[in-house]
Amino acid sequence: MVRRGRRPAAGTVGVMTPLLSARGLTMQYPGGVTPALDGVDLDIAAGESVAIMGASGSGKTTLLHCLAGILRPTAGSVTFASGQGLVRVESLDDAARSRLRREELGFVFQQGLLLDELTALENVAVARMLGGVPRGQAEAEAAQWLQYLGLAGLEQRRLGELSGGQAQRVAIARAQVTGARLIFADEPTGALDSATSVEVLDLLLSATAQGRTLVVVTHDADVARRCARTVVLRDGRVVSDTAAPAATSGTAAPAAEVSR
Amino acid sequence: MTATAPAPAPTTVPGARPTGALATAVHLAPLFRRRRDGDRLATALPVASFAVVTALLLVVLGGAQAFFGWDDELASTYETLAVIAVVLLLVPLATVGASAARLAARRRDERLASLRLLGATTGTITALTVLEAAVTALAGAVLGVMLYAVLAPLVGLLHFRGEALGAQMWVPWWWLPLAVLGVALLAAASAVVGLRAVVVTPLGVRTRQKAGTAHWVRVVIAVGVLVVGLGLMQVLGVLGEMGGIVAIVGTLAAIFGGMLLALDALGPWFVRVRARRQARKAQTVPRLLAARMVLEDPKAAWRQVSGVAMTSFVGVFGAVGLAMADMTSTEGMDPDERWLMQDVSTGVLVTVAVSFLMVACSVGINQAASTLDRAAVHVSLDRLGVPREVMSEAARRAVMSALWMVAGGSALCAAVLLFPLVGMAIFVQPVAIVTALAVFALGFLSVRGAAALSARLVPGILARPERAL
């Protein structure tokens, strides 16, 4: 077994214990002529940062949705090593997949998936409150994460009062506050300028230094270059899967997260 | 080998001369009638709402015209009360129309935005949406006439002046097409007003952002009006001696109107204050979301249920009147005077019930429009693993907390004005008060049911998430 956080050598794909494993993943949308995914096999180890690249329509977002249990694949399997043991994601019902996403996975999408009417603090705290944590404690943990991500003093701002980069930091805080072991990011820097993109990507990659796993869907080669591994899709198939050195940095994360 | 020459590109034939917005809308409307999967509830809700509204309108008109058939000395009193009841119901009726128009615009948003991208004018978009609302209302109103045919015999069992209304509930046949046409026109007019709340751009449809504030000055005005009203009530006897019955009726009308204005001034501010407190204290996600949704626009939250404000206010008068009628010694009265006291209370309770049903319709379609507005949020929350029940509960709570405020606040204002009588009625004639409370409870349940029904749009949105994002 490979230690969490270890990066594979350049040019090879690491042989780590898979945190997430897809086999023969096929997705055919109703009315679609060709499958969006066509027999994808993929292993993602704990602590990895994986970029999924491909042209528009190559199936990269569909792959992310199937891996995260948002979509149920037409065929194939997705196995996730959850805190309670191995879980076959595609065989779970809607409620169980929702619980899995809520408790074990984190999401940072292009639009952030944040609620406009809530403050930055509430947006992060809600993720913990959904898990039954009392509001006071949830907000205290949320405040620690916002401070860690450089948003101290902006806790009571609503989404409309934050810049795009700040909103993405709130999304990153929310993705991590639950102690999620696996973070999915779909074009997380797509709506940001280049300087802010670098900052946001730094923060996302720092999560892997804390033992988390990161899967990023991107069309941006700069983003992919900074990940430890790049998987390229074309017409729903994996056409290359290569590892590359990546430079990640990490500062001390809030204690509540590290303990998980 | 020679290359095959490509076929010549089609040439563009100059189109006919430009037509007006209405003509263009009429040409486009049939294309928009095609239904999409998951669109059925969004279509059925406004139709059902207009059906219920038309049926209720005809029932109230039927009851009102029955009073106009009498020609004794009390007839004019009954006629005045009937007109007041109809006027009270026009406000919720108009809000249903505006809500339906907003839903029509939201339901068609992608196609309306595409039309704008193709160069359709705002006039064409407006005409198309108004046409849509009018046709929906027309279909609903025709169904409403059928519903009226079912309801009229049942409502005819109500007793006024000691006799069942019976066949007097039937309006002349030529009123029916007029009512259908009237509802369609009202919907069209409301659609124009409702469209002012949304902006259709080539990039999509969005709700026009308004300052969602409610200033404390409103409280000062409302309290001032309440104090003046209380003062006038104290000197009502003196005014009666000075100016006779005209002075009394005029003063009562001024107090009544002033109270309604005070409610309208106070309502949004009170809704905002309460929602802020709820947001601060919320311990669960649905409670927090509901409070924040109300705080987004307290005026809109108030407007949605404000139709109940007037009727709740009147409802307390009705309940107390019912109790007084039972308590008052009738020995010195002639039969007509006795019936009048009883009938006023019955009429008020019927008006309250009808008003609640209309608000339920308005809430149903408002919530449906709001659910479609927030489709992207629902998809986002689902992706994050938020249980669907949490989303539904938050939406339902946002409506119901405002409704409690509106109905409770209005009833409280009326109870303050009638304080000694209300206290007496509770102890001496609890049955009358329980009757009134039962009407209120049924009204709340119908609004809650409408809010819950619109939550059933969520599974349809989640089944086709790509349409929402």
XYZ file of C-alpha atoms in Angstrom:
729
model
C 0.000 0.000 0.000
C 1.238 3.394 -0.871
C 1.377 6.173 1.669
C -1.278 8.853 1.281
C -0.072 11.851 -0.603
C 2.742 10.147 -2.463
C 3.073 11.279 -6.029
C 3.918 8.896 -8.848
C 7.065 9.454 -10.868
C 6.874 11.474 -14.053
C 5.681 9.543 -17.066
C 4.144 6.652 -15.152
C 0.823 6.065 -13.560
C 1.089 5.353 -9.870
C -0.019 1.970 -8.493
C -1.720 3.105 -5.332
C -4.619 1.656 -3.412
C -7.579 3.090 -5.299
C -9.819 5.446 -3.402
C -12.081 5.455 -6.430
C -12.204 2.833 -9.127
C -14.218 2.832 -12.346
C -14.570 -0.253 -14.544
C -16.153 -0.365 -17.989
C -17.960 2.894 -17.344
C -20.447 3.521 -20.133
C -22.995 6.305 -20.362
C -25.564 6.581 -23.085
C -27.914 9.560 -22.812
C -31.492 8.972 -23.977
C -31.703 9.888 -27.654
C -27.911 10.135 -27.960
C -26.371 8.568 -31.068
C -22.981 7.779 -29.551
C -22.197 6.997 -25.925
C -20.917 9.902 -23.844
C -18.650 7.408 -22.067
C -17.496 4.219 -23.710
C -15.962 1.653 -21.366
C -13.800 3.908 -19.194
C -11.469 2.207 -16.692
C -9.880 4.486 -14.114
C -8.258 4.119 -10.695
C -7.694 7.148 -8.496
C -5.563 6.734 -5.397
C -5.918 8.625 -2.151
C -3.986 11.869 -2.138
C -3.716 12.134 -5.914
C -4.532 15.205 -7.948
C -5.974 14.149 -11.282
C -6.840 16.428 -14.174
C -9.416 15.154 -16.658
C -8.986 16.859 -20.002
C -10.606 16.628 -23.387
C -12.321 18.603 -26.074
C -15.852 19.848 -25.639
C -18.189 16.835 -25.818
C -15.424 14.340 -25.022
C -17.303 13.143 -21.940
C -15.160 14.644 -19.176
C -18.019 16.234 -17.208
C -20.132 13.107 -17.682
C -17.230 11.070 -16.270
C -17.010 13.378 -13.245
C -20.773 13.120 -12.695
C -20.646 9.307 -12.870
C -17.650 9.087 -10.533
C -19.365 11.417 -8.037
C -22.678 9.547 -8.113
C -24.515 12.494 -9.676
C -25.362 10.357 -12.713
C -25.976 6.628 -12.764
C -23.958 5.062 -15.633
C -25.691 2.921 -18.246
C -23.126 0.159 -17.632
C -19.995 -0.416 -15.612
C -19.157 0.157 -11.976
C -17.750 2.834 -9.674
C -16.264 1.649 -6.378
C -15.463 4.155 -3.655
C -13.476 3.372 -0.510
C -15.701 5.260 1.897
C -15.174 5.627 5.633
C -17.520 2.654 6.098
C -15.796 0.389 3.565
C -16.077 -0.185 -0.170
C -19.236 1.206 -1.765
C -20.569 0.418 -5.231
C -21.736 3.920 -6.107
C -23.824 3.020 -9.173
C -25.911 0.530 -7.221
C -26.949 3.022 -4.520
C -30.405 4.578 -4.647
C -30.867 8.368 -4.994
C -31.011 9.011 -1.245
C -27.873 6.961 -0.537
C -25.947 8.669 -3.334
C -27.054 12.041 -1.938
C -25.770 11.026 1.487
C -22.472 9.899 -0.017
C -22.036 13.241 -1.801
C -23.004 15.144 1.319
C -20.763 13.287 3.735
C -17.759 12.032 1.802
C -17.345 14.188 -1.279
C -16.694 17.868 -1.880
C -17.538 19.909 -4.972
C -16.105 23.061 -6.500
C -17.760 23.884 -9.810
C -17.391 26.806 -12.190
C -20.398 28.578 -10.718
C -19.449 27.478 -7.238
C -22.908 26.019 -6.491
C -23.311 28.533 -3.695
C -26.576 29.968 -2.427
C -26.977 33.654 -3.226
C -29.218 34.442 -0.288
C -26.824 33.075 2.332
C -23.731 34.759 3.725
C -20.274 33.309 3.055
C -20.214 31.869 6.564
C -23.670 30.322 6.233
C -22.825 28.809 2.845
C -19.961 26.899 4.438
C -21.766 26.107 7.700
C -24.795 24.657 5.890
C -22.671 21.721 4.721
C -22.010 20.797 8.360
C -25.546 21.545 9.553
C -26.876 19.078 6.992
C -24.810 16.471 8.810
C -26.565 17.279 12.078
C -23.904 19.551 13.556
C -25.398 22.355 15.734
C -25.324 25.739 14.045
C -22.927 27.342 16.544
C -20.316 24.652 16.056
C -20.885 24.548 12.282
C -20.321 28.297 12.033
C -17.222 28.143 14.209
C -15.703 25.479 11.942
C -16.787 27.409 8.845
C -15.150 30.588 10.193
C -11.857 28.703 10.701
C -11.912 27.520 7.099
C -12.750 30.944 5.725
C -9.917 32.433 7.729
C -7.545 29.705 6.517
C -8.516 30.470 2.925
C -7.932 34.198 3.348
C -11.535 35.361 3.779
C -11.341 36.603 7.373
C -13.593 39.622 7.778
C -15.812 38.647 4.842
C -17.850 36.028 6.704
C -21.059 38.050 6.757
C -20.864 39.113 3.105
C -23.419 37.650 0.756
C -22.404 36.055 -2.510
C -23.209 39.117 -4.580
C -20.783 41.120 -2.462
C -17.827 38.805 -3.168
C -15.539 38.666 -6.204
C -15.400 35.530 -8.368
C -12.181 34.403 -6.715
C -13.557 34.990 -3.223
C -16.707 33.040 -4.090
C -14.570 30.117 -5.272
C -12.667 30.230 -1.979
C -16.014 29.947 -0.182
C -16.802 26.912 -2.370
C -13.399 25.398 -1.517
C -14.052 25.986 2.188
C -17.425 24.317 1.886
C -15.942 21.355 0.018
C -13.448 20.777 2.830
C -15.367 21.674 5.974
C -17.160 18.302 6.035
C -13.867 16.443 5.966
C -14.539 15.186 2.443
C -11.770 12.812 1.317
C -12.371 13.377 -2.360
C -12.959 16.762 -4.004
C -14.409 17.087 -7.487
C -13.813 20.341 -9.321
C -15.430 21.113 -12.683
C -13.703 24.012 -14.467
C -13.056 25.686 -11.096
C -11.054 28.485 -12.697
C -13.181 28.800 -15.833
C -14.692 32.144 -14.868
C -11.604 33.678 -13.264
C -8.757 35.860 -14.494
C -5.345 34.232 -14.730
C -3.910 35.590 -11.452
C -6.980 34.549 -9.454
C -6.959 31.180 -11.233
C -3.476 30.491 -9.916
C -4.530 31.396 -6.367
C -7.634 29.208 -6.493
C -5.702 26.302 -7.965
C -3.036 26.667 -5.252
C -5.729 26.342 -2.619
C -7.289 23.318 -4.307
C -3.939 21.579 -4.679
C -3.040 22.336 -1.077
C -5.908 20.028 -0.149
C -3.943 17.057 -1.481
C -1.098 17.937 0.874
C -3.617 17.435 3.672
C -4.390 13.929 2.455
C -7.364 14.753 0.254
C -7.810 13.591 -3.311
C -8.570 16.038 -6.086
C -10.228 15.337 -9.435
C -10.350 18.398 -11.704
C -12.196 18.579 -15.006
C -10.552 21.269 -17.105
C -9.846 22.355 -20.626
C -6.970 24.526 -19.396
C -3.542 22.927 -20.003
C -1.981 25.156 -17.302
C -4.359 23.741 -14.719
C -3.681 20.174 -15.884
C 0.088 20.716 -15.762
C -0.102 21.510 -12.072
C -1.909 18.254 -11.264
C 0.028 15.066 -10.544
C -1.740 13.149 -13.270
C -3.619 13.936 -16.449
C -6.281 11.749 -18.018
C -7.318 12.721 -21.541
C -10.672 11.689 -22.982
C -11.760 11.622 -26.586
C -15.207 10.478 -27.705
C -15.885 9.002 -24.291
C -12.691 6.936 -24.114
C -9.445 7.397 -22.202
C -6.756 8.073 -24.797
C -3.930 8.910 -22.416
C -3.211 8.705 -18.717
C 0.092 10.256 -17.713
C 1.707 11.417 -14.521
C 3.803 14.539 -14.179
C 5.603 16.294 -11.386
C 3.412 18.722 -9.615
C 4.251 21.408 -7.165
C 1.745 21.664 -4.406
C 2.054 23.719 -1.336
C 0.305 23.447 1.944
C -0.111 25.400 5.113
C -1.635 24.155 8.314
C -5.317 23.477 7.790
C -7.900 23.856 10.547
C -7.611 21.070 13.095
C -11.185 19.907 12.604
C -10.336 18.801 9.087
C -6.964 17.190 9.767
C -8.395 14.844 12.342
C -10.639 13.162 9.822
C -10.601 12.961 -61.346
C -12.468 16.173 -61.027
C -13.698 17.650 -57.813
C -17.419 17.873 -57.498
C -18.549 21.443 -57.349
C -20.384 22.230 -54.121
C -24.072 22.864 -54.461
C -24.897 26.541 -54.545
C -25.816 27.957 -51.188
C -29.463 28.808 -50.713
C -30.190 32.417 -51.405
C -32.076 34.533 -48.999
C -35.326 35.853 -50.358
C -36.244 39.199 -48.876
C -39.038 38.653 -46.380
C -42.404 40.208 -46.405
C -42.747 43.625 -44.856
C -42.307 43.629 -41.086
C -45.426 42.887 -39.108
C -46.460 44.300 -35.736
C -45.550 42.741 -32.400
C -49.017 41.302 -31.860
C -49.194 39.736 -35.337
C -45.739 38.210 -34.885
C -46.739 36.871 -31.493
C -49.890 35.317 -32.952
C -47.769 33.592 -35.626
C -45.285 32.314 -33.067
C -47.779 31.274 -30.389
C -48.703 27.880 -31.949
C -45.027 26.877 -31.920
C -44.922 27.628 -28.216
C -47.936 25.478 -27.482
C -45.867 22.326 -27.926
C -45.325 20.728 -24.583
C -42.069 19.486 -23.227
C -41.554 16.639 -20.783
C -41.732 17.750 -17.177
C -43.642 20.859 -18.221
C -47.069 19.502 -17.464
C -47.370 20.579 -13.855
C -46.120 24.058 -14.715
C -48.877 24.183 -17.349
C -51.594 22.593 -15.239
C -51.096 24.799 -12.176
C -52.111 28.119 -13.766
C -55.011 26.469 -15.626
C -56.269 24.869 -12.399
C -55.785 28.147 -10.533
C -57.800 30.132 -13.066
C -60.486 27.420 -12.967
C -60.785 27.703 -9.186
C -60.699 31.501 -9.295
C -63.424 31.673 -11.967
C -65.610 29.208 -10.107
C -65.205 31.145 -6.862
C -65.870 34.436 -8.613
C -69.098 33.054 -10.092
C -70.127 31.610 -6.732
C -69.597 34.982 -5.046
C -71.352 36.809 -7.903
C -74.196 34.276 -7.712
C -74.600 34.882 -4.009
C -74.340 38.646 -4.486
C -76.936 38.808 -7.250
C -79.294 36.795 -5.053
C -79.283 39.749 -2.641
C -80.074 42.117 -5.488
C -83.296 40.196 -6.070
C -84.750 41.463 -2.786
C -86.583 44.767 -2.697
C -87.432 45.434 0.950
C -85.864 48.069 3.176
C -82.880 45.871 4.173
C -82.078 44.959 0.561
C -79.717 47.897 0.098
C -77.717 46.830 3.179
C -77.338 43.321 1.781
C -76.418 44.714 -1.641
C -73.726 46.962 -0.135
C -72.245 44.072 1.812
C -72.257 41.865 -1.294
C -70.404 44.527 -3.284
C -67.818 44.858 -0.487
C -67.286 41.077 -0.532
C -66.750 41.071 -4.309
C -64.338 44.021 -4.081
C -62.380 42.287 -1.295
C -61.887 39.284 -3.584
C -60.650 41.311 -6.548
C -57.207 41.859 -4.949
C -56.344 38.155 -4.605
C -57.841 37.567 -8.069
C -55.471 40.142 -9.585
C -52.455 38.613 -7.812
C -53.320 35.212 -9.283
C -53.219 36.765 -12.744
C -49.825 38.388 -12.164
C -48.433 35.145 -10.756
C -49.652 33.170 -13.760
C -47.969 35.636 -16.114
C -44.674 35.330 -14.256
C -44.896 31.556 -14.449
C -45.676 31.724 -18.175
C -42.563 33.842 -18.758
C -40.356 31.585 -16.657
C -41.675 28.406 -18.259
C -40.731 29.674 -21.676
C -37.511 31.357 -20.679
C -35.104 29.510 -22.956
C -37.274 30.033 -26.001
C -38.069 33.652 -25.159
C -34.358 34.337 -24.741
C -33.631 32.582 -28.060
C -36.234 34.753 -29.756
C -34.573 37.861 -28.332
C -31.253 36.592 -29.689
C -32.893 36.246 -33.093
C -33.939 39.868 -32.890
C -37.495 39.665 -31.563
C -38.514 42.942 -30.000
C -39.557 43.405 -26.396
C -43.029 44.109 -27.795
C -43.187 40.690 -29.472
C -41.989 38.963 -26.299
C -44.540 40.876 -24.220
C -47.349 40.109 -26.668
C -46.389 36.431 -26.747
C -46.357 36.127 -22.971
C -49.553 38.091 -22.508
C -51.232 35.963 -25.183
C -50.014 32.857 -23.385
C -51.411 34.074 -20.050
C -54.730 35.044 -21.633
C -55.141 31.686 -23.406
C -54.225 29.837 -20.193
C -56.753 31.938 -18.289
C -59.396 31.331 -20.961
C -58.932 27.558 -20.726
C -58.963 27.711 -16.927
C -62.028 29.967 -16.883
C -64.014 27.562 -19.101
C -63.156 24.747 -16.676
C -64.112 27.130 -13.873
C -67.627 27.497 -15.288
C -68.001 23.721 -15.067
C -66.695 23.783 -11.506
C -69.214 26.527 -10.702
C -71.980 24.234 -11.941
C -70.845 21.682 -9.364
C -70.315 24.160 -6.513
C -73.414 26.348 -6.902
C -75.919 23.745 -5.601
C -73.677 23.082 -2.599
C -73.219 26.757 -1.729
C -76.960 27.152 -2.334
C -77.470 25.222 0.895
C -76.216 28.281 2.837
C -79.007 30.104 4.610
C -79.557 33.850 4.328
C -82.596 35.513 5.930
C -83.599 32.104 7.191
C -83.839 30.474 3.777
C -81.431 28.486 1.663
C -80.132 30.435 -1.334
C -80.930 27.435 -3.563
C -81.592 28.287 -7.185
C -80.823 31.957 -6.530
C -77.133 30.965 -6.778
C -77.425 30.594 -10.545
C -76.298 33.699 -12.387
C -77.990 34.616 -15.700
C -76.468 32.504 -18.502
C -75.015 35.488 -20.309
C -72.867 36.303 -17.279
C -70.831 33.149 -17.915
C -69.101 34.216 -21.177
C -68.631 37.678 -19.646
C -66.937 36.158 -16.591
C -64.708 33.970 -18.782
C -63.762 36.959 -20.903
C -63.258 39.130 -17.827
C -60.881 36.606 -16.221
C -58.900 36.320 -19.475
C -58.639 40.112 -19.767
C -57.645 40.452 -16.124
C -54.960 37.801 -16.678
C -53.682 39.664 -19.714
C -53.546 42.935 -17.770
C -51.846 41.216 -14.846
C -49.387 39.610 -17.263
C -48.243 43.038 -18.407
C -47.699 44.042 -14.767
C -46.080 40.676 -13.964
C -43.671 40.988 -16.895
C -42.270 44.162 -15.380
C -40.722 41.873 -12.747
C -38.711 39.875 -15.277
C -36.176 40.932 -17.858
C -35.989 38.872 -21.047
C -32.559 39.338 -22.607
C -30.884 37.401 -25.412
C -28.849 35.641 -22.717
C -31.777 34.476 -20.623
C -34.643 35.500 -18.410
C -33.906 36.908 -15.029
C -35.974 38.371 -12.264
C -35.559 42.104 -12.015
C -33.642 42.860 -8.861
C -35.397 45.198 -6.522
C -34.239 46.727 -3.311
C -35.689 44.254 -0.870
C -35.871 46.674 1.984
C -38.723 47.671 4.214
C -38.117 50.871 6.165
C -38.983 51.395 9.833
C -40.806 54.630 8.903
C -43.603 52.328 7.766
C -44.071 51.270 11.396
C -44.396 54.865 12.550
C -47.062 55.538 9.890
C -48.933 52.327 10.726
C -48.891 52.964 14.475
C -50.079 56.522 13.841
C -53.007 55.271 11.768
C -53.826 52.660 14.429
C -53.858 55.304 17.194
C -56.092 57.617 15.134
C -58.395 54.646 14.407
C -58.641 53.777 18.100
C -59.348 57.422 18.911
C -62.112 57.603 16.315
C -63.673 54.422 17.704
C -63.873 56.074 21.120
C -65.720 59.121 19.798
C -67.950 57.197 17.391
C -71.000 57.801 19.602
C -70.356 61.552 19.714
C -69.909 61.660 15.920
C -73.183 59.754 15.555
C -75.025 62.334 17.637
C -73.523 65.139 15.577
C -73.772 63.753 12.061
C -76.195 60.848 12.290
C -75.828 57.515 10.548
C -73.871 59.048 7.644
C -71.127 60.187 10.034
C -70.974 56.774 11.694
C -70.772 54.877 8.384
C -68.241 57.365 7.000
C -66.059 57.113 10.120
C -66.212 53.317 10.117
C -65.243 53.260 6.426
C -62.313 55.603 7.142
C -61.177 53.423 10.054
C -61.492 50.276 7.934
C -59.595 51.780 5.005
C -56.966 53.264 7.314
C -56.399 49.918 8.974
C -55.875 48.226 5.613
C -53.364 50.890 4.599
C -51.645 50.500 7.967
C -51.435 46.748 7.412
C -49.903 47.251 3.993
C -47.365 49.703 5.416
C -46.526 47.544 8.388
C -46.557 44.151 6.690
C -43.248 44.146 4.762
C -41.357 45.693 7.674
C -42.754 43.166 10.126
C -42.024 40.277 7.712
C -38.415 41.468 7.424
C -37.880 41.884 11.162
C -39.303 38.450 11.890
C -37.290 36.791 9.099
C -34.080 38.398 10.394
C -34.781 37.039 13.834
C -35.543 33.614 12.381
C -32.333 33.669 10.317
C -30.352 34.483 13.437
C -31.953 31.750 15.528
C -32.356 29.021 12.888
C -30.851 25.728 13.950
C -31.771 23.688 10.882
C -30.963 24.203 7.210
C -34.621 24.501 6.059
C -35.324 27.178 8.682
C -32.190 29.117 7.756
C -32.899 28.883 4.025
C -36.561 29.861 4.481
C -35.676 32.931 6.533
C -32.997 33.998 4.046
C -35.388 33.502 1.117
C -37.895 35.850 2.778
C -35.141 38.375 3.537
C -34.202 38.423 -0.142
C -37.372 40.423 -0.794
C -39.685 40.968 2.200
C -42.074 43.046 0.086
C -42.558 40.168 -2.360
C -43.043 37.728 0.521
C -45.697 40.062 1.934
C -47.376 40.641 -1.433
C -47.766 36.939 -2.067
C -50.023 36.438 0.923
C -51.305 39.971 1.517
C -54.668 39.040 -0.012
C -55.361 37.302 3.280
C -54.639 40.475 5.246
C -57.898 42.211 4.464
C -60.027 39.117 4.839
C -58.387 38.104 8.124
C -59.052 41.587 9.388
C -62.688 41.371 8.303
C -62.817 37.776 9.519
C -62.343 38.827 13.137
C -65.224 41.272 12.756
C -67.267 38.382 11.316
C -66.417 36.009 14.131
C -67.226 38.588 16.768
C -70.404 39.503 14.908
C -71.414 35.842 14.866
C -70.882 35.627 18.610
C -72.740 38.897 19.236
C -75.640 37.703 17.120
C -75.962 34.650 19.331
C -75.575 36.664 22.524
C -77.871 39.541 21.724
C -81.386 39.375 22.995
C -83.573 39.269 19.932
C -86.834 40.044 21.687
C -86.883 43.702 20.672
C -85.783 43.033 17.071
C -87.854 42.264 14.059
C -86.954 39.023 12.213
C -85.141 40.845 9.413
C -82.789 42.600 11.848
C -82.049 39.259 13.538
C -81.270 37.644 10.198
C -79.067 40.560 9.173
C -76.762 40.083 12.176
C -76.486 36.369 11.465
C -76.098 36.813 7.702
C -73.307 39.388 7.934
C -71.233 36.894 9.912
C -71.989 34.040 7.510
C -71.094 36.243 4.565
C -67.832 37.329 6.164
C -66.790 33.743 6.888
C -67.613 32.705 3.298
C -65.544 35.659 2.032
C -62.632 34.666 4.278
C -62.794 31.070 3.018
C -62.926 32.160 -0.638
C -60.081 34.611 -0.069
C -57.899 31.863 1.415
C -58.634 29.625 -1.584
C -57.610 32.410 -3.958
C -54.427 33.020 -1.990
C -53.775 29.264 -2.156
C -54.020 29.469 -5.958
C -51.717 32.485 -5.997
C -49.207 30.788 -3.695
C -49.329 27.603 -5.775
C -48.361 29.307 -8.986
C -46.028 31.824 -7.340
C -44.154 28.968 -5.744
C -44.113 27.086 -9.034
C -42.600 30.136 -10.736
C -40.142 30.556 -7.891
C -39.171 26.865 -8.061
C -38.467 27.235 -11.776
C -36.573 30.487 -11.073
C -34.391 28.585 -8.644
C -33.979 25.513 -10.858
C -30.198 25.954 -10.983
C -30.073 26.227 -7.194
C -32.087 23.014 -6.826
C -29.731 21.198 -9.191
C -26.726 22.598 -7.322
C -28.074 21.571 -3.942
C -28.881 18.105 -5.275
C -25.335 17.709 -6.542
C -24.030 18.646 -3.126
C -26.162 15.886 -1.638
C -28.808 18.101 -0.033
C -31.911 15.931 0.524
C -34.896 16.933 -1.604
C -37.079 17.196 1.493
C -34.809 19.967 2.783
C -35.373 22.007 -0.395
C -39.154 21.463 -0.270
C -39.374 22.276 3.424
C -37.405 25.506 2.996
C -39.713 26.697 0.194
C -42.830 25.765 2.169
C -41.580 27.457 5.327
C -40.816 30.670 3.432
C -44.486 30.952 2.434
C -46.059 29.734 5.626
C -44.038 31.964 7.959
C -45.127 35.006 5.926
C -48.717 33.761 5.969
C -48.677 33.396 9.751
C -47.425 36.948 9.946
C -50.063 38.295 7.589
C -53.105 36.441 8.871
C -52.021 36.630 12.509
C -51.005 40.291 12.330
C -54.213 41.342 10.587
C -56.406 39.381 12.964
C -54.496 40.862 15.920
C -55.061 44.422 14.644
C -58.776 43.736 14.368
C -58.829 42.087 17.794
C -57.137 45.157 19.321
C -59.821 47.382 17.816
C -62.609 45.135 19.079
C -60.809 44.139 22.284
C -63.654 44.064 24.807
C -66.026 42.367 22.365
C -63.471 39.695 21.386
C -62.811 38.871 25.042
C -66.502 38.602 25.746
C -67.135 36.455 22.669
C -64.416 33.966 23.625
C -65.958 33.343 27.026
C -69.648 33.611 26.212
C -69.861 32.149 22.696
C -66.849 29.879 22.168
C -68.643 27.951 19.389
C -68.727 31.031 17.166
C -65.023 31.650 17.723
C -64.223 27.987 17.069
C -66.168 28.221 13.782
C -64.072 31.197 12.717
C -60.865 29.467 13.781
C -61.864 26.375 11.764
C -62.249 28.553 8.645
C -58.788 30.032 9.271
C -57.289 26.562 9.847
C -58.765 25.234 6.602
C -57.437 28.310 4.814
C -53.935 27.684 6.140
C -54.122 24.040 5.140
C -55.178 24.925 1.588
C -52.268 27.385 1.210
C -49.847 24.842 2.648
C -51.204 22.229 0.219
C -50.659 24.592 -2.713
C -47.073 25.272 -1.600
C -46.427 21.541 -1.251
C -47.902 20.848 -4.696
C -45.506 23.240 -6.397
C -42.592 21.443 -4.702
C -43.447 18.497 -6.960
C -41.788 20.390 -9.813
C -38.404 19.699 -8.222
C -38.088 16.023 -9.310
C -38.786 17.127 -12.904
C -36.012 19.733 -12.680
C -33.573 17.234 -11.206
C -34.402 14.690 -13.899
C -33.219 17.154 -16.573
C -30.503 19.146 -14.780
C -28.831 20.284 -18.000
C -31.853 22.489 -18.704
C -31.371 24.352 -15.445
C -27.662 25.097 -15.678
